[in-house]
Short mmCIF file of C-alpha atoms in Angstrom, two decimals:
data_model
loop_
_atom_site.label_atom_id
_atom_site.label_comp_id
_atom_site.label_asym_id
_atom_site.label_seq_id
_atom_site.Cartn_x
_atom_site.Cartn_y
_atom_site.Cartn_z
CA UNK A 1436 3.44 -8.48 -18.50
CA UNK A 1437 6.58 -6.38 -18.83
CA UNK A 1438 8.75 -5.74 -15.81
CA UNK A 1439 8.59 -2.25 -14.35
CA UNK A 1440 11.89 -2.32 -12.51
CA UNK A 1441 12.89 -2.97 -8.95
CA UNK A 1442 11.38 -1.21 -5.96
CA UNK A 1443 13.63 1.48 -4.54
CA UNK A 1444 15.30 0.82 -1.22
CA UNK A 1445 18.31 2.49 0.25
CA UNK A 1446 19.63 5.14 2.52
CA UNK A 1447 18.82 8.83 2.58
CA UNK A 1448 21.07 10.41 -0.02
CA UNK A 1449 22.35 13.28 2.08
CA UNK A 1450 21.38 15.51 4.98
CA UNK A 1451 20.98 19.22 5.14
CA UNK A 1452 23.25 20.42 7.94
CA UNK A 1453 21.54 20.52 11.31
CA UNK A 1454 18.15 19.14 10.26
CA UNK A 1455 18.85 15.89 8.38
CA UNK A 1456 16.60 16.59 5.38
CA UNK A 1457 16.98 15.18 1.90
CA UNK A 1458 19.04 17.07 -0.61
CA UNK A 1459 17.47 19.36 -3.17
CA UNK A 1460 16.05 18.32 -6.55
CA UNK A 1461 17.83 15.57 -8.44
CA UNK A 1462 19.44 16.14 -11.81
CA UNK A 1463 17.06 15.51 -14.75
CA UNK A 1464 18.72 12.24 -15.80
CA UNK A 1465 18.48 10.88 -12.25
CA UNK A 1466 14.81 11.92 -11.98
CA UNK A 1467 14.09 10.05 -15.23
CA UNK A 1468 15.55 6.86 -13.78
CA UNK A 1469 13.61 7.25 -10.52
CA UNK A 1470 10.29 7.76 -12.31
CA UNK A 1471 10.84 4.61 -14.38
CA UNK A 1472 11.13 2.33 -11.32
CA UNK A 1473 8.32 3.82 -9.23
CA UNK A 1474 6.26 0.88 -7.88
CA UNK A 1475 2.51 0.45 -8.29
CA UNK A 1476 0.56 -0.05 -5.05
CA UNK A 1477 -2.24 -2.65 -5.17
CA UNK A 1478 -4.50 -2.65 -2.09
CA UNK A 1479 -7.02 -5.46 -1.58
CA UNK A 1480 -9.92 -5.04 0.86
CA UNK A 1481 -11.10 -8.53 1.75
CA UNK A 1482 -12.84 -10.54 4.46
CA UNK A 1483 -12.53 -14.13 5.59
CA UNK A 1484 -16.32 -14.37 5.84
CA UNK A 1485 -16.94 -13.17 2.26
CA UNK A 1486 -17.61 -16.03 -0.15
CA UNK A 1487 -16.05 -14.25 -3.14
CA UNK A 1488 -12.91 -13.16 -1.33
CA UNK A 1489 -10.68 -16.27 -1.44
CA UNK A 1490 -10.49 -16.02 -5.25
CA UNK A 1491 -9.53 -12.35 -5.00
CA UNK A 1492 -6.89 -13.22 -2.41
CA UNK A 1493 -5.34 -15.67 -4.85
CA UNK A 1494 -5.34 -13.08 -7.63
CA UNK A 1495 -3.45 -10.63 -5.42
CA UNK A 1496 -1.05 -13.39 -4.42
CA UNK A 1497 -0.29 -13.97 -8.10
CA UNK A 1498 0.87 -10.37 -8.65
CA UNK A 1499 2.51 -9.82 -5.26
CA UNK A 1500 5.88 -11.12 -6.40
CA UNK A 1501 6.05 -9.13 -9.62
CA UNK A 1502 8.81 -6.52 -9.94
CA UNK A 1503 7.46 -3.02 -9.40
CA UNK A 1504 4.32 -4.10 -7.50
CA UNK A 1505 3.60 -3.50 -3.81
CA UNK A 1506 0.63 -5.71 -2.86
CA UNK A 1507 -1.19 -5.18 0.44
CA UNK A 1508 -4.11 -7.02 2.07
CA UNK A 1509 -6.54 -5.25 4.43
CA UNK A 1510 -9.08 -7.27 6.42
CA UNK A 1511 -12.46 -5.57 6.88
CA UNK A 1512 -15.05 -6.45 9.51
CA UNK A 1513 -18.44 -5.74 7.94
CA UNK A 1514 -18.91 -9.38 6.91
CA UNK A 1515 -18.49 -10.57 10.50
CA UNK A 1516 -22.28 -10.72 10.95
CA UNK A 1517 -22.36 -13.86 8.78
CA UNK A 1518 -20.84 -15.85 11.62
CA UNK A 1519 -17.07 -15.49 11.34
CA UNK A 1520 -15.05 -12.57 12.71
CA UNK A 1521 -12.15 -11.73 10.42
CA UNK A 1522 -8.93 -12.33 12.36
CA UNK A 1523 -7.01 -9.53 10.59
CA UNK A 1524 -9.67 -6.82 10.43
CA UNK A 1525 -9.40 -3.44 12.15
CA UNK A 1526 -11.83 -0.50 12.01
CA UNK A 1527 -9.19 1.76 10.47
CA UNK A 1528 -8.92 -0.54 7.46
CA UNK A 1529 -12.62 -0.14 6.75
CA UNK A 1530 -12.17 3.62 7.23
CA UNK A 1531 -9.40 3.62 4.61
CA UNK A 1532 -11.71 1.86 2.17
CA UNK A 1533 -14.47 4.39 2.92
CA UNK A 1534 -12.04 7.23 2.20
CA UNK A 1535 -11.43 5.74 -1.23
CA UNK A 1536 -15.18 5.42 -1.78
CA UNK A 1537 -15.67 9.11 -1.03
CA UNK A 1538 -12.73 10.23 -3.16
CA UNK A 1539 -13.87 8.13 -6.13
CA UNK A 1540 -17.53 9.13 -5.61
CA UNK A 1541 -18.66 5.50 -5.40
CA UNK A 1542 -22.15 4.75 -4.08
CA UNK A 1543 -21.01 1.91 -1.80
CA UNK A 1544 -17.95 -0.05 -0.78
CA UNK A 1545 -17.69 -3.60 -2.07
CA UNK A 1546 -15.82 -6.68 -0.95
CA UNK A 1547 -13.54 -7.85 -2.38
CA UNK A 1548 -12.31 -4.54 -3.76
CA UNK A 1549 -8.94 -3.65 -5.25
CA UNK A 1550 -7.60 -0.09 -5.35
CA UNK A 1551 -4.62 0.53 -7.62
CA UNK A 1552 -2.37 3.50 -6.79
CA UNK A 1553 -5.32 5.16 -5.05
CA UNK A 1554 -6.62 6.18 -8.48
CA UNK A 1555 -8.77 3.36 -9.81
CA UNK A 1556 -10.76 0.53 -8.30
CA UNK A 1557 -11.91 -2.93 -9.29
CA UNK A 1558 -14.89 -4.68 -7.72
CA UNK A 1559 -13.46 -8.10 -7.12
CA UNK A 1560 -10.03 -9.08 -8.41
CA UNK A 1561 -9.92 -10.63 -11.86
CA UNK A 1562 -6.46 -11.19 -13.26
CA UNK A 1563 -6.78 -9.60 -16.75
CA UNK A 1564 -8.42 -6.43 -15.41
CA UNK A 1565 -5.94 -6.16 -12.56
CA UNK A 1566 -2.96 -6.63 -14.86
CA UNK A 1567 -4.30 -3.93 -17.19
CA UNK A 1568 -4.79 -1.53 -14.27
CA UNK A 1569 -1.25 -2.16 -13.00
CA UNK A 1570 0.20 -1.54 -16.46
CA UNK A 1571 -1.77 1.69 -16.85
CA UNK A 1572 -0.65 3.04 -13.48
CA UNK A 1573 2.98 2.03 -14.09
CA UNK A 1574 2.99 4.37 -17.08
CA UNK A 1575 1.01 7.19 -15.47
CA UNK A 1576 3.03 8.43 -12.49
CA UNK A 1577 5.39 11.28 -13.36
CA UNK A 1578 7.98 13.06 -11.23
CA UNK A 1579 7.19 11.34 -7.92
CA UNK A 1580 8.80 12.74 -4.77
CA UNK A 1581 11.75 10.59 -3.76
CA UNK A 1582 11.37 8.34 -0.70
CA UNK A 1583 14.47 6.89 0.94
CA UNK A 1584 15.10 5.01 4.19
CA UNK A 1585 18.01 5.36 6.60
CA UNK A 1586 20.19 2.28 6.92
CA UNK A 1587 19.02 1.91 10.53
CA UNK A 1588 15.44 1.55 9.26
CA UNK A 1589 14.03 3.92 11.87
CA UNK A 1590 13.50 7.01 9.73
CA UNK A 1591 12.42 7.86 6.20
CA UNK A 1592 12.95 10.97 4.08
CA UNK A 1593 10.64 12.43 1.45
CA UNK A 1594 12.23 14.72 -1.10
CA UNK A 1595 11.01 17.84 -2.84
CA UNK A 1596 8.33 18.05 -5.49
CA UNK A 1597 5.05 19.64 -6.46
CA UNK A 1598 2.26 18.90 -3.94
CA UNK A 1599 -1.27 18.28 -5.24
CA UNK A 1600 -4.15 20.71 -4.62
CA UNK A 1601 -5.28 20.27 -1.03
CA UNK A 1602 -1.89 18.93 0.04
CA UNK A 1603 -0.52 15.45 0.69
CA UNK A 1604 0.19 13.23 3.66
CA UNK A 1605 2.82 10.60 4.39
CA UNK A 1606 1.62 7.25 5.73
CA UNK A 1607 3.44 4.16 6.98
CA UNK A 1608 1.76 0.83 6.24
CA UNK A 1609 3.06 -1.91 8.54
CA UNK A 1610 2.45 -5.43 7.24
CA UNK A 1611 3.63 -9.00 7.63
CA UNK A 1612 5.28 -10.08 4.38
CA UNK A 1613 4.50 -13.40 2.76
CA UNK A 1614 1.61 -15.82 3.05
CA UNK A 1615 -0.67 -16.59 5.98
CA UNK A 1616 -3.45 -19.16 6.07
CA UNK A 1617 -6.54 -19.00 8.28
CA UNK A 1618 -8.85 -21.96 8.89
CA UNK A 1619 -12.37 -20.49 8.75
CA UNK A 1620 -14.73 -22.38 11.05
CA UNK A 1621 -18.02 -20.51 10.58
CA UNK A 1622 -19.94 -18.54 7.98
CA UNK A 1623 -19.95 -18.77 4.19
CA UNK A 1624 -16.35 -20.02 3.98
CA UNK A 1625 -16.69 -22.61 6.72
CA UNK A 1626 -14.13 -25.38 6.36
CA UNK A 1627 -11.88 -23.44 3.99
CA UNK A 1628 -8.22 -22.59 4.50
CA UNK A 1629 -8.16 -18.98 3.30
CA UNK A 1630 -4.80 -17.67 2.11
CA UNK A 1631 -3.65 -14.05 2.52
CA UNK A 1632 -0.53 -12.29 1.24
CA UNK A 1633 1.18 -9.27 2.85
CA UNK A 1634 -1.40 -8.75 5.59
CA UNK A 1635 -1.54 -5.17 6.89
CA UNK A 1636 -1.14 -4.79 10.66
CA UNK A 1637 -1.27 -1.03 11.06
CA UNK A 1638 -1.81 2.20 9.12
CA UNK A 1639 -0.01 5.11 10.76
CA UNK A 1640 -0.06 8.70 9.52
CA UNK A 1641 3.42 10.23 9.77
CA UNK A 1642 2.62 13.82 8.81
CA UNK A 1643 2.07 16.27 5.98
CA UNK A 1644 4.16 16.72 2.85
CA UNK A 1645 4.12 20.26 1.46
CA UNK A 1646 6.59 19.80 -1.37
CA UNK A 1647 9.67 20.51 0.74
CA UNK A 1648 12.10 17.78 1.90
CA UNK A 1649 11.17 16.31 5.26
CA UNK A 1650 12.29 13.48 7.54
CA UNK A 1651 9.93 11.26 9.57
CA UNK A 1652 10.40 8.70 12.31
CA UNK A 1653 9.00 5.27 11.44
CA UNK A 1654 6.88 3.13 13.81
CA UNK A 1655 9.22 1.64 16.40
CA UNK A 1656 6.78 -0.84 17.97
CA UNK A 1657 6.13 -3.18 15.04
CA UNK A 1658 7.06 -6.85 15.26
CA UNK A 1659 10.52 -7.89 14.10
CA UNK A 1660 9.11 -9.81 11.14
CA UNK A 1661 7.01 -6.88 9.88
CA UNK A 1662 7.79 -4.77 6.85
CA UNK A 1663 6.91 -1.14 6.12
CA UNK A 1664 5.64 0.66 3.04
CA UNK A 1665 5.70 4.46 3.01
CA UNK A 1666 3.17 6.29 0.84
CA UNK A 1667 2.93 9.93 -0.16
CA UNK A 1668 -0.78 10.36 -0.88
CA UNK A 1669 -3.06 13.20 -1.90
CA UNK A 1670 -5.44 14.28 0.87
CA UNK A 1671 -8.28 15.06 -1.53
CA UNK A 1672 -8.45 12.56 -4.37
CA UNK A 1673 -6.34 9.92 -2.48
CA UNK A 1674 -4.06 9.18 -5.44
CA UNK A 1675 -0.67 7.83 -4.44
CA UNK A 1676 2.11 10.14 -5.56
CA UNK A 1677 5.02 7.98 -4.47
CA UNK A 1678 5.68 4.72 -2.64
CA UNK A 1679 8.65 2.77 -1.33
CA UNK A 1680 9.12 -0.39 0.69
CA UNK A 1681 11.65 -0.87 3.45
CA UNK A 1682 13.61 -4.07 2.98
CA UNK A 1683 12.77 -6.96 5.27
CA UNK A 1684 14.87 -7.03 8.42
CA UNK A 1685 17.88 -9.34 8.24
CA UNK A 1686 17.27 -12.76 9.78
CA UNK A 1687 19.91 -14.87 11.53
#
């Protein structure tokens, strides 16, 4: 699979006097470079009590380190009735999956399920299909609004662009980077050590994006080891217009 470039990180380019907003539109050559490195967001909805989920977790783990991919794991709780309560699940993660179901006009949600850039879904996570979906989305996103972080890591700016019909919203996804293993003691995966990569802790809506530059405060109460992805996402069809990941905090 060809590399799609490094994920953008950095400081806000400049501030408009008095309000601290991003500067106006970039020059065409700069916009071309930005579009070419725009990362693809791969979201896995999984459950520790789902017998088919450990394989999907491993498939996501395999792509999580690829340049130009932001991989995120959401635990869902609707398999808890089988005897094991997912230790990472939150109701809002299931609600996010349901929002994708409605936007894509799917009859039901499925687990495991992968959503790529908010535009296409895969029931399960099989490597060839996932790689093909990532490649297709890497080539599809044009003229994304720029996202840049302040050096202090406490605020993020979204630049100008054309908003989709129905508008867009900006969301911060707080997650713990790297691998975590959970020993499942009940249910269909009893006795297994289930691996997870980039486990989401919180989904927090920052506000609307109307096409004009805007600056948002980032969640200040996340753990020191957490990382943050910021998404600009259509309110109606849920496609992701732009994404950026804040670098991991420096460790002593």
